[in-house]
Short mmCIF file of C-alpha atoms in Angstrom, two decimals:
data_model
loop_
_atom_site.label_atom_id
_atom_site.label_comp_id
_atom_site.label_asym_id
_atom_site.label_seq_id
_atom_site.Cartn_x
_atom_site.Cartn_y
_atom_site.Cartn_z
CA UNK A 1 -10.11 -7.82 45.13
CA UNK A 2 -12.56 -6.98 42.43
CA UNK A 3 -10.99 -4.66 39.49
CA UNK A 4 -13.00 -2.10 37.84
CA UNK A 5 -13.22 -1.67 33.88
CA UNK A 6 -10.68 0.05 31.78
CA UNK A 7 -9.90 3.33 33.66
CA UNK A 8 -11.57 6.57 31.87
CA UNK A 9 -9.69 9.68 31.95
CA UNK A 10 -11.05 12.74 30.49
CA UNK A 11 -9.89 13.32 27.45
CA UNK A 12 -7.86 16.60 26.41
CA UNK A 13 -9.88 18.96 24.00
CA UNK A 14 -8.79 17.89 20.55
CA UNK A 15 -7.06 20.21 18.32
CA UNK A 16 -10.12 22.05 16.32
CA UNK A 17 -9.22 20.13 12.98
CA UNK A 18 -10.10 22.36 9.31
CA UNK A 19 -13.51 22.42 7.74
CA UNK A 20 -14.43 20.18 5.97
CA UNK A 21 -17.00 19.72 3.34
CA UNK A 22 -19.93 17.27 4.68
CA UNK A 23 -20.38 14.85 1.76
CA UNK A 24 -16.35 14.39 1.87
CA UNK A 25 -15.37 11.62 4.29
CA UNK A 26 -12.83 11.60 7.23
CA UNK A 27 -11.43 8.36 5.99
CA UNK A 28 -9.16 7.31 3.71
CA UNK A 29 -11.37 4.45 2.14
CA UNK A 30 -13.93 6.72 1.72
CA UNK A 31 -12.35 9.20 0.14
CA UNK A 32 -10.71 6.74 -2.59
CA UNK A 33 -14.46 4.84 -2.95
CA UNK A 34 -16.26 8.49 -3.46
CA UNK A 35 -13.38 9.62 -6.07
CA UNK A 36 -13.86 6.18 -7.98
CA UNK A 37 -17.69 6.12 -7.92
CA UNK A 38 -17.88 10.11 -9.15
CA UNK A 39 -15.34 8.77 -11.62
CA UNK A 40 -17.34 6.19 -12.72
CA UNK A 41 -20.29 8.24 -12.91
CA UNK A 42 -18.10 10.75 -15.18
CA UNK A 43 -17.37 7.71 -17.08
CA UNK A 44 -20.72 6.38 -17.80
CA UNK A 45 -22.23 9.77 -18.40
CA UNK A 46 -19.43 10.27 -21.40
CA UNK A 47 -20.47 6.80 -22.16
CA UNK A 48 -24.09 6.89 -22.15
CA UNK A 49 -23.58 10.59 -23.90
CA UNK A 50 -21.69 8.88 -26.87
CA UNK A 51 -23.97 5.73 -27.21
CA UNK A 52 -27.19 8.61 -27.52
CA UNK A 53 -25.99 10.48 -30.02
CA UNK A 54 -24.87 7.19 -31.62
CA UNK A 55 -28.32 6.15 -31.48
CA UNK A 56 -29.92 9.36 -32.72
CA UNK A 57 -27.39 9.21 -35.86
CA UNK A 58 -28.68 5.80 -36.73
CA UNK A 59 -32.48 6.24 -35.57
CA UNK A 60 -32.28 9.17 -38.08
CA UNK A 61 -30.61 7.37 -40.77
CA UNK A 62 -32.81 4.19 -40.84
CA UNK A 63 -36.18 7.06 -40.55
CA UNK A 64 -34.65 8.96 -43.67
CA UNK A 65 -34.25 5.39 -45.48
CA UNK A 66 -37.56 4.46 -44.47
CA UNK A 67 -39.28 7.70 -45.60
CA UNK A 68 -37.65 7.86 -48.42
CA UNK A 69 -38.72 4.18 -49.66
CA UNK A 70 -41.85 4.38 -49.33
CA UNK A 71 -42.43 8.05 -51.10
CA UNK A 72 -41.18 6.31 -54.11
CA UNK A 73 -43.50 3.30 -53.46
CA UNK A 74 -46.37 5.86 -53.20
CA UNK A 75 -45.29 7.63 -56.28
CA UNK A 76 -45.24 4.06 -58.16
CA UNK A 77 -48.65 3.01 -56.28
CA UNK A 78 -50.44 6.81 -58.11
CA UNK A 79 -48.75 6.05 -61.67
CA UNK A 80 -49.57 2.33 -61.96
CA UNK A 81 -53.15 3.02 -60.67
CA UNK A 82 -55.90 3.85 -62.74
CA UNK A 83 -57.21 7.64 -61.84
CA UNK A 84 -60.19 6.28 -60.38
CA UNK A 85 -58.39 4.67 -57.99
CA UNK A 86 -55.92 6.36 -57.43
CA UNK A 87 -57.42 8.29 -54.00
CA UNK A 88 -58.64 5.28 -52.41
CA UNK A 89 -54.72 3.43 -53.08
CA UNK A 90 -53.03 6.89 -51.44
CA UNK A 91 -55.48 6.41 -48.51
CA UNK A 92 -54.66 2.50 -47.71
CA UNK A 93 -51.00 3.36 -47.65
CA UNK A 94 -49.48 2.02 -44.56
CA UNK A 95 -46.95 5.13 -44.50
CA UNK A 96 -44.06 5.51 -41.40
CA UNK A 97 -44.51 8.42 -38.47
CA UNK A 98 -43.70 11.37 -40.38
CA UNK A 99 -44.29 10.90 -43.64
CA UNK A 100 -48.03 12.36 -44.90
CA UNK A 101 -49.13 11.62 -49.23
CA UNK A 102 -51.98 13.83 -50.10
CA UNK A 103 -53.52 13.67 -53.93
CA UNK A 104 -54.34 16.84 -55.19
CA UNK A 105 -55.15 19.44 -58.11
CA UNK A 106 -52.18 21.31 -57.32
CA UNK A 107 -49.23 21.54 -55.91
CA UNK A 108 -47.93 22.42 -52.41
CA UNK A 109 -44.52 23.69 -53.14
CA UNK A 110 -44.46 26.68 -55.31
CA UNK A 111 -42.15 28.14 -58.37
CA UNK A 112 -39.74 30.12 -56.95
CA UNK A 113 -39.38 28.08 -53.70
CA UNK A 114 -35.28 27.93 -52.44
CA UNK A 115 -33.50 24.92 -53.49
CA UNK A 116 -32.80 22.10 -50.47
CA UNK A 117 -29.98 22.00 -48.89
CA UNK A 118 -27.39 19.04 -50.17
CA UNK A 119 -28.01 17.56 -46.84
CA UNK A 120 -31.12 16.89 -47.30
CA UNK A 121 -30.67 15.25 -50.56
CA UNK A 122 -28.37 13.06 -49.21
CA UNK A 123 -30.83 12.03 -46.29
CA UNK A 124 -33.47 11.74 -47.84
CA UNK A 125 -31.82 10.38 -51.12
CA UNK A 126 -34.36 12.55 -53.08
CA UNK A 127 -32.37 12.21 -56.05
CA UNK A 128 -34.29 8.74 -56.33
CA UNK A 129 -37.50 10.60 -57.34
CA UNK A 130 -36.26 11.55 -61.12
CA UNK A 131 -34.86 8.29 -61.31
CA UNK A 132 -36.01 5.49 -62.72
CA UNK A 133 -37.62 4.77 -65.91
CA UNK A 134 -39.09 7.01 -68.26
CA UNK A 135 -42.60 5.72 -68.33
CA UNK A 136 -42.49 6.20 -64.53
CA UNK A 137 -40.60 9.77 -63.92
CA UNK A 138 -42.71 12.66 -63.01
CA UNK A 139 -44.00 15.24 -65.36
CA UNK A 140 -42.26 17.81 -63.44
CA UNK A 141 -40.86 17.61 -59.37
CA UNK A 142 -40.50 20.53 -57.33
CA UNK A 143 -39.09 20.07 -53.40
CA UNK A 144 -39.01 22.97 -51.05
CA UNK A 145 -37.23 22.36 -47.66
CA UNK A 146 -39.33 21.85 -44.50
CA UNK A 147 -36.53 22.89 -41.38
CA UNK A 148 -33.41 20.99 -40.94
CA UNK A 149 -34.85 17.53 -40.49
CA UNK A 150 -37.85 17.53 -43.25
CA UNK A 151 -38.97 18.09 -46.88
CA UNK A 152 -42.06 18.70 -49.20
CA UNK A 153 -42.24 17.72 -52.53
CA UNK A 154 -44.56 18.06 -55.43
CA UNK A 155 -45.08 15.32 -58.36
CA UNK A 156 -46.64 16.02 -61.35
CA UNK A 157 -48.87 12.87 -62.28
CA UNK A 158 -48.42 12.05 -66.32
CA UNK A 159 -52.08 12.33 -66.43
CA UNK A 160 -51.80 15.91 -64.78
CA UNK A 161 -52.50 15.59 -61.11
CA UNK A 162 -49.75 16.20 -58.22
CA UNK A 163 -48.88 13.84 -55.39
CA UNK A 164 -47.98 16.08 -52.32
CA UNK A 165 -45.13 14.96 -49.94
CA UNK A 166 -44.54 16.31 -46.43
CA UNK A 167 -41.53 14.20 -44.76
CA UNK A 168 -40.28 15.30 -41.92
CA UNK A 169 -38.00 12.74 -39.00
CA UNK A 170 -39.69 12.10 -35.69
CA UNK A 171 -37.87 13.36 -32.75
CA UNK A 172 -34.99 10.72 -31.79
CA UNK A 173 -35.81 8.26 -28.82
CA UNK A 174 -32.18 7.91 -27.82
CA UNK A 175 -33.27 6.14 -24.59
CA UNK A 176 -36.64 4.38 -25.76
CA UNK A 177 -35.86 0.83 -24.24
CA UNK A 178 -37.96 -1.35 -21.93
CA UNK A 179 -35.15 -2.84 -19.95
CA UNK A 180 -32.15 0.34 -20.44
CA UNK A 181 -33.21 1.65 -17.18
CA UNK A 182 -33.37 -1.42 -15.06
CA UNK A 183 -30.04 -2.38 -16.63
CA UNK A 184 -28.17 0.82 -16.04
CA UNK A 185 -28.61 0.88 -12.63
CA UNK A 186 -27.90 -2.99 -11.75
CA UNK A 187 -24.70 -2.20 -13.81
CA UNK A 188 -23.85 0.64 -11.62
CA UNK A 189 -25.07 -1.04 -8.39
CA UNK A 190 -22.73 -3.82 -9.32
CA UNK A 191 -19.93 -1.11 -10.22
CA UNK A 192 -20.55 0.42 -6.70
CA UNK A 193 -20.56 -2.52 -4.97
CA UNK A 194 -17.27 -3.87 -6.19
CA UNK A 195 -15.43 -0.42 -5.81
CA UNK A 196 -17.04 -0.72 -1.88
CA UNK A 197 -15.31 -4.21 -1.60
CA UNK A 198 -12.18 -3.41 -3.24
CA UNK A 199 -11.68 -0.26 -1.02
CA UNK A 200 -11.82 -2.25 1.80
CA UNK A 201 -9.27 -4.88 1.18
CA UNK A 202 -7.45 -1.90 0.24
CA UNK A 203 -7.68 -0.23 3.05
CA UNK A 204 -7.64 -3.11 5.35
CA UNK A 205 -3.55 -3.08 5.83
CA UNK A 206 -3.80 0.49 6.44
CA UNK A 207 -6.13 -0.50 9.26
CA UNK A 208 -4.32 -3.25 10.82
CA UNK A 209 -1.25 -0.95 10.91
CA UNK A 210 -3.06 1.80 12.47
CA UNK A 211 -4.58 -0.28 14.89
CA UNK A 212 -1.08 -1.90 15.21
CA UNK A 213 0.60 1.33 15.96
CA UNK A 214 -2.57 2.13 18.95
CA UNK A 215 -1.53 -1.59 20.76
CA UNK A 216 2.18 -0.33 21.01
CA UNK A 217 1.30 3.07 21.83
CA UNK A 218 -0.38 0.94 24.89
CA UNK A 219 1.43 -2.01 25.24
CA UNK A 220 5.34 -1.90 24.44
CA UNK A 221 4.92 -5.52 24.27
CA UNK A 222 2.35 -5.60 21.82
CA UNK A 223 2.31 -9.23 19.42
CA UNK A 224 3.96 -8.23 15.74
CA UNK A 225 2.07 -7.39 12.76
CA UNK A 226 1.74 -10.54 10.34
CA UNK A 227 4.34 -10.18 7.62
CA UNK A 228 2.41 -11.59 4.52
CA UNK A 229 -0.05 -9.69 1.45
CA UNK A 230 1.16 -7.66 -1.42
CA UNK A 231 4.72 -6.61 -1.24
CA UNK A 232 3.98 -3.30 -0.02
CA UNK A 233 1.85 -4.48 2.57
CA UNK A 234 4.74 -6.92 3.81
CA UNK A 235 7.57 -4.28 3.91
CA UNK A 236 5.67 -1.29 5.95
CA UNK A 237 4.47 -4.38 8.68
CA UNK A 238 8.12 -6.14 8.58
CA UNK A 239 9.17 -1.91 9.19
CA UNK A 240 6.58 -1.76 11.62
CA UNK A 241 8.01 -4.71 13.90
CA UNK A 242 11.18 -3.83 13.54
CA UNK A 243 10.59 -0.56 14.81
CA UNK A 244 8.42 -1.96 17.70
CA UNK A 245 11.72 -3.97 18.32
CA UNK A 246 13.85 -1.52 18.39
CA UNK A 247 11.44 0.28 20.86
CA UNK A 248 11.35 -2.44 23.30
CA UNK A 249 15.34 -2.80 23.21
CA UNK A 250 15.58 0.73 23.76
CA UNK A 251 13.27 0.99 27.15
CA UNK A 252 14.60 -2.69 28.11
CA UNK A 253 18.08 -0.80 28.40
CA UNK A 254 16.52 2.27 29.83
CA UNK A 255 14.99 0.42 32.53
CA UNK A 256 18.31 -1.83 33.48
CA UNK A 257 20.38 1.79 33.24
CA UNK A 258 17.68 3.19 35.74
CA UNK A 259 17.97 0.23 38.02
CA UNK A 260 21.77 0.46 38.14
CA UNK A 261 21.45 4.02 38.83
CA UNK A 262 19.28 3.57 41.75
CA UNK A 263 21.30 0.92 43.37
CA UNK A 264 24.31 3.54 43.21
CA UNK A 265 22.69 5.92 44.52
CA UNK A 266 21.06 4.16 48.03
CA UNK A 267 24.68 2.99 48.74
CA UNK A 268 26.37 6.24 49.51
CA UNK A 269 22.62 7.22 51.58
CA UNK A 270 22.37 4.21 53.23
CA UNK A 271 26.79 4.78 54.24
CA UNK A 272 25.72 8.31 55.17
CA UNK A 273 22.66 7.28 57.33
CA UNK A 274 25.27 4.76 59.06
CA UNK A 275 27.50 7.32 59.79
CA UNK A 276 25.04 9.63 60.98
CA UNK A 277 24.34 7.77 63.93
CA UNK A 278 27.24 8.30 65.33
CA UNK A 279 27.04 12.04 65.86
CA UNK A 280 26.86 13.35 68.99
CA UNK A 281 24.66 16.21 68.22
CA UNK A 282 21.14 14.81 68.70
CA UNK A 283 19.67 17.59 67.07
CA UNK A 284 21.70 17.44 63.68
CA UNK A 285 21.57 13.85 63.41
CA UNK A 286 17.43 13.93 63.43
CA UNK A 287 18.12 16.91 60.64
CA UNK A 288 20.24 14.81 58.52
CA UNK A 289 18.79 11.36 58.84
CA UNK A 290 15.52 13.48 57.83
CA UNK A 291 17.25 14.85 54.65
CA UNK A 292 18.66 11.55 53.75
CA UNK A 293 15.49 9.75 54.06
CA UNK A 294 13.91 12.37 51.86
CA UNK A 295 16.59 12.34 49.52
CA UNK A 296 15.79 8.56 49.64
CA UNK A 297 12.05 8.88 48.19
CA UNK A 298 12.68 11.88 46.26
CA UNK A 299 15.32 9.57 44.67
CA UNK A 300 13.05 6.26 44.16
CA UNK A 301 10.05 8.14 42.95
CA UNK A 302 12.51 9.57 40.91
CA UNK A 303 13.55 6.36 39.39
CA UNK A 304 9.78 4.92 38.89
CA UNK A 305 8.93 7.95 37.24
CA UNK A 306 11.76 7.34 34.90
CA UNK A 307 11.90 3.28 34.67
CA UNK A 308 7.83 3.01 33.71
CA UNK A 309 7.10 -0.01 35.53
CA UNK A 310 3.74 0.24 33.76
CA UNK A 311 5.63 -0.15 29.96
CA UNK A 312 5.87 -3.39 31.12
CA UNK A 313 2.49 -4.83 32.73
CA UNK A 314 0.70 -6.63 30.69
CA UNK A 315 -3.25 -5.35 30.23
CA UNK A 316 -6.25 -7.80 31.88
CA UNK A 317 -9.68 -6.89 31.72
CA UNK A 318 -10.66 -5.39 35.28
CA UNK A 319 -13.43 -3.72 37.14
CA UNK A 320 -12.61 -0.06 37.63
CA UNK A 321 -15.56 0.82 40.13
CA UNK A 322 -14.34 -1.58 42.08
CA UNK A 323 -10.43 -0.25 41.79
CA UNK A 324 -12.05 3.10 42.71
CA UNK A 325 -13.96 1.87 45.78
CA UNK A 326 -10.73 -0.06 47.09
CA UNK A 327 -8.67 3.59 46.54
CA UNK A 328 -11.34 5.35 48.43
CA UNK A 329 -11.63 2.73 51.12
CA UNK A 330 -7.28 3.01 51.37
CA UNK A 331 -7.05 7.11 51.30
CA UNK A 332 -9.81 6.99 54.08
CA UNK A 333 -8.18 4.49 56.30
CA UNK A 334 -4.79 6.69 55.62
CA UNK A 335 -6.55 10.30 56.53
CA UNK A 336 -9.15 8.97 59.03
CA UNK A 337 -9.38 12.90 59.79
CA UNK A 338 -10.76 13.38 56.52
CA UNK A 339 -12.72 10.26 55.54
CA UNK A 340 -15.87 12.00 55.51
CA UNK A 341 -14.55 14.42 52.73
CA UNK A 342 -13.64 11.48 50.58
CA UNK A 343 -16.56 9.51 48.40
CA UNK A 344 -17.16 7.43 45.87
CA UNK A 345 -20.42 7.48 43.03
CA UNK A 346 -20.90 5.38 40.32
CA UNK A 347 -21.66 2.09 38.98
CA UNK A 348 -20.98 -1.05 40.91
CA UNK A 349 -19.09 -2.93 38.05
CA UNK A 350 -17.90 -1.36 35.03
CA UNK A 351 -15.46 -3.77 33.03
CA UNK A 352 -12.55 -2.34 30.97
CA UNK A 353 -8.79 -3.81 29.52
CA UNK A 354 -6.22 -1.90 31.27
CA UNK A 355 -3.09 -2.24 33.35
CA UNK A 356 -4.77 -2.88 36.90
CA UNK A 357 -1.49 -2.05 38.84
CA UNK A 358 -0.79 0.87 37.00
CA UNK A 359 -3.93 2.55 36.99
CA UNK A 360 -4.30 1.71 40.33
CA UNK A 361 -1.22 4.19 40.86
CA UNK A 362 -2.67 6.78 38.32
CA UNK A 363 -6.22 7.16 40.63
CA UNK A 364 -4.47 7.59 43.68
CA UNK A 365 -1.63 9.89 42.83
CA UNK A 366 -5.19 11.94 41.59
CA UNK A 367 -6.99 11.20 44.79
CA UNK A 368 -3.33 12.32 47.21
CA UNK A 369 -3.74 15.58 45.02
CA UNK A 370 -7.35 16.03 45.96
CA UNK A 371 -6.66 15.67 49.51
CA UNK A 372 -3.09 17.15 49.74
CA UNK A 373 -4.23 20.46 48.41
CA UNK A 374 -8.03 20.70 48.08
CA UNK A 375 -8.94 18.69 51.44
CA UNK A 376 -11.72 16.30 49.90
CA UNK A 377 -11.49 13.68 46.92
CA UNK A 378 -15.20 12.93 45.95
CA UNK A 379 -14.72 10.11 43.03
CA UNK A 380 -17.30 9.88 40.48
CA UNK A 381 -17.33 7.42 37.96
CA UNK A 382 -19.92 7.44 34.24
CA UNK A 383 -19.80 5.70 31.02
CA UNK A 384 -20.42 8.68 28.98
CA UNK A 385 -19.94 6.52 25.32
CA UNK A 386 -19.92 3.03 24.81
CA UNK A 387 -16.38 3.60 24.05
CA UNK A 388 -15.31 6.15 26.50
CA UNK A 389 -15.32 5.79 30.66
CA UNK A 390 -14.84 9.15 32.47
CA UNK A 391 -13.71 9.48 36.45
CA UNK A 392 -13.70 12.82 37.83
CA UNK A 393 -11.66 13.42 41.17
CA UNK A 394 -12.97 16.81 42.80
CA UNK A 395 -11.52 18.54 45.91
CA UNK A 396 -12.76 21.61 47.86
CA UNK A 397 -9.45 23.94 47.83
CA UNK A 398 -8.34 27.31 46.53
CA UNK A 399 -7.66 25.65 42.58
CA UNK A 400 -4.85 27.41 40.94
CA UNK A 401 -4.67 30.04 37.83
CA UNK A 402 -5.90 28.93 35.08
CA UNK A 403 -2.62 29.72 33.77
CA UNK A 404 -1.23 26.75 35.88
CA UNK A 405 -3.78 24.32 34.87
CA UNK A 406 -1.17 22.52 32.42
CA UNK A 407 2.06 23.75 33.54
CA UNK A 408 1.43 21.57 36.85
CA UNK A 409 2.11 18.56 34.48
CA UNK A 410 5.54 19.20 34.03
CA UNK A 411 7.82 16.67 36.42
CA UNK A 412 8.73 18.71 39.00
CA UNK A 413 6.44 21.21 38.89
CA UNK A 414 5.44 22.35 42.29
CA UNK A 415 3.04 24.99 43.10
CA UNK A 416 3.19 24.75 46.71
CA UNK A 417 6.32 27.25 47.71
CA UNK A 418 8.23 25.03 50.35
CA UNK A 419 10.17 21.68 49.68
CA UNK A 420 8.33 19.85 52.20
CA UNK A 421 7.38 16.60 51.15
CA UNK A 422 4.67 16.37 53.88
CA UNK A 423 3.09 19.42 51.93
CA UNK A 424 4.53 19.37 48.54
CA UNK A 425 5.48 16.30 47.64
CA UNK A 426 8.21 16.08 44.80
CA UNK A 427 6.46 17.22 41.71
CA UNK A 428 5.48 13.63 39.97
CA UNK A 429 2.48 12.75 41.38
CA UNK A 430 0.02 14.65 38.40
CA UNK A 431 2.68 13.58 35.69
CA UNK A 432 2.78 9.84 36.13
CA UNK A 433 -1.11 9.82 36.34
CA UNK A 434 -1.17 11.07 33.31
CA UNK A 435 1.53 9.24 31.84
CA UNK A 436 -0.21 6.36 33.16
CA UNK A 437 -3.41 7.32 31.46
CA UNK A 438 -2.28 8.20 28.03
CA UNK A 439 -0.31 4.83 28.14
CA UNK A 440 -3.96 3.03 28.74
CA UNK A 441 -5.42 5.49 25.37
CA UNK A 442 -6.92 7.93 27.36
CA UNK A 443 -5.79 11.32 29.59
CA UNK A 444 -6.29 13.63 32.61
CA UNK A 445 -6.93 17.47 32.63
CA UNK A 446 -7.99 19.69 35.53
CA UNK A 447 -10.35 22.35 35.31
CA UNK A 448 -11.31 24.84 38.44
CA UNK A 449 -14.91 24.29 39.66
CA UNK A 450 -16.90 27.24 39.44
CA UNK A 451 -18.53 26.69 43.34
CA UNK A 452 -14.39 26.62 43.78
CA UNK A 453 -12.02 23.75 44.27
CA UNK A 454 -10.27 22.12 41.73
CA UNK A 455 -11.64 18.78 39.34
CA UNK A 456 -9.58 16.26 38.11
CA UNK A 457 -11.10 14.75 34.98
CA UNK A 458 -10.09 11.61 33.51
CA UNK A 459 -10.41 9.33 30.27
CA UNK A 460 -10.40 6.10 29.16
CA UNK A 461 -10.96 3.82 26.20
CA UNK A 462 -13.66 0.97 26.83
#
């Protein structure tokens, strides 16, 4: 027969998990690649912050030089000229930004004005102007500050005239570069990148084991981690398999202790059923044999709750509409009475990886529920994700408290008052399904149906 995909079983509501803020990722990698990049960013902003004002000092320095050059090549350029041509030489001076040389009757900086500040003097050197020799010193200087970054200064000519001076430094370009911007950001597009790629090999053993741990959380048989990569990586996988061996030698001996226990227990049934027929009392031996062969199946299921033959199946991919179909088609031919009440909707192939046997069990221990207590089992089967499958299995009964909704889970657990199996069964039915279907990833909750009745709803990984 055809076997449907991976069986979907709605999944329980998660546990609401703390705010969190949006730009912070879920994920480990992403977390350690955002706290490197806003760390290099940090980085390169105390860099970029330190080369600027680098700059600036510089720019200012080589401005102050400049200016200060050529006001004592302008003050040479007025003595050595004759006074005729003295206005016309002032004019053709190529002078920097900043720096303005006026020829004039008198001066610009007044007697009286407040001295300049030593830093300025040592900027500007401005002890250069009274230098020199004598032929060429000034009559008389006078040199009134102009703000923190400037000066004006007033030289008397020999043959009386003054030559004005108004310095002052152009604001700093700390940033004034063709090609800075384009090469800040491929340097930080190369920084991100490389953070993104060393993240994820970084990361990528803490993937493998997580993905590692989901296999055995499926599959008890699950193939061992590779133990190779850094030494850390190497120890948690070679921890990791041991474990997983440990695991499987612990339900290997569960399952042989189980099957031991089983075989014990038939023997003294099956000597009791023997000696049963031997009783006169026709009445009392239909009684007992009845009691012994429900101590029988209360025994077995019992046991195959307990042994898990589904630890041990190994996982093929299979068509779960189909698997759903075939349980339909065998719950109808068992309750002809009610195969009317009993339907299947869905796709007609819908592939999945999952223990066929297994889940086979899981859907119709839901579907015997459905029927046993609500009358009807109406199947119907959706891909609601590409990576989720979801079957819901609804009846047309009474439902139960919603206090019950969970506690029916619990082996055992009967709701139904009498200890008839016809009616009750034993009490495992719900709790291997679900066993079943968190083994394949996925789970099983039930929910009453407002237009009453009760609805199964079932998960499954694709």
């Amino acid at each position: 027969m055809c076997w449907p995909p991976r069986w979907i079983v709605a999944e329980a509501a998660p546990v609401a998990a703390p705010p969190r803020r949006r730009w912070w990722p879920g994920s480990l990698g992403g977390r350690t690649a955002v706290a490197l990049i806003v760390a290099l960013m940090l980085v390169q902003a105390a860099g970029l912050t330190i080369h600027a004002l680098d700059r600036v000092d510089l720019q200012r320095f080589v401005q102050a030089r400049e200016i200060a050059g050529r006001s004592l090549g302008a003050w040479r350029a007025a003595v050595l000229t004759a006074p005729d041509r003295r206005a016309q030489i002032i004019a053709d001076l190529d002078l920097p930004e900043g720096l303005t040389v006026d020829l004039d009757l008198a001066p610009i900086v007044r007697l009286g004005a407040p001295p300049v500040s030593p830093h300025i003097l040592r900027l500007f050197r401005l002890d250069l102007l009274s230098s020199g020799p004598p032929r060429l010193r000034p009559r008389e200087i006078r040199i009134a500050e102009l703000g923190p970054a400037g000066f004006a200064a007033s030289l008397r000519l020999p043959d009386g005239p003054w030559l004005n001076l108004r310095a002052s430094l152009p604001t700093p370009r700390p940033w004034h570069s063709d090609t800075f911007l384009a090469a800040f950001l491929g340097m930080t597009l190369a920084a991100v990148l490389l953070i993104l790629w060393a993240v994820a090999r970084l990361m990528r053993p803490v993937r493998l084991l997580a993905e590692a741990a989901n296999r055995l959380g499926r599959d008890v048989n699950a193939p061992p981690l590779p133990e190779n990569g850094p030494t850390e990586v190497a120890t948690a996988a070679r921890a990791f398999n041991e474990m997983a061996a440990r695991i499987r030698l612990f339900v290997a001996d569960r399952t042989q202790m189980l099957a031991a226990i089983g075989h014990d227990l038939r023997t003294p049934i099956t000597r009791l059923k023997l000696r049963a027929e031997f009783m006169d009392d026709d009445e009392q031996r239909r009684k007992m044999l009845a009691d012994l062969d429900e101590m029988e199946a209360m025994i077995g299921a019992t046991l195959a709750f307990a042994r898990d033959d589904a630890a041990t199946e190994p996982a093929t991919q299979m068509d779960i509409a189909a698997l759903c179909r075939t349980v339909a088609d065998e719950a109808s031919d068992a309750h002809p009475d009610r195969a009317e009440k009993i339907s299947y909707e869905g796709p007609e192939k819908l592939v999945i990886r999952a223990k066929p046997l297994a889940l086979k069990r899981a859907i119709a221990n839901l579907v015997a529920n459905a029927l046993n207590y609500g009358g009807a089992a109406q199947l119907t089967l959706a891909q609601e994700t590409p990576n989720q499958v979801r079957l819901t299995i609804a009846d047309e009964g009474p439902g139960i408290p919603e206090a019950e909704l969970e506690a029916v889970f619990t082996p055992f657990r009967r709701l139904e008052a009498s200890r008839n199996r016809e009616t009750g069964g034993t009490g495992l039915g719900l709790t291997i399904a679900r066993n079943i279907l968190r083994g394949h990833g996925g789970d099983v909750v039930l929910q009453n149906r407002p237009e009453g009745g009760l609805i199964a709803v079932a998960s499954l990984p694709v």
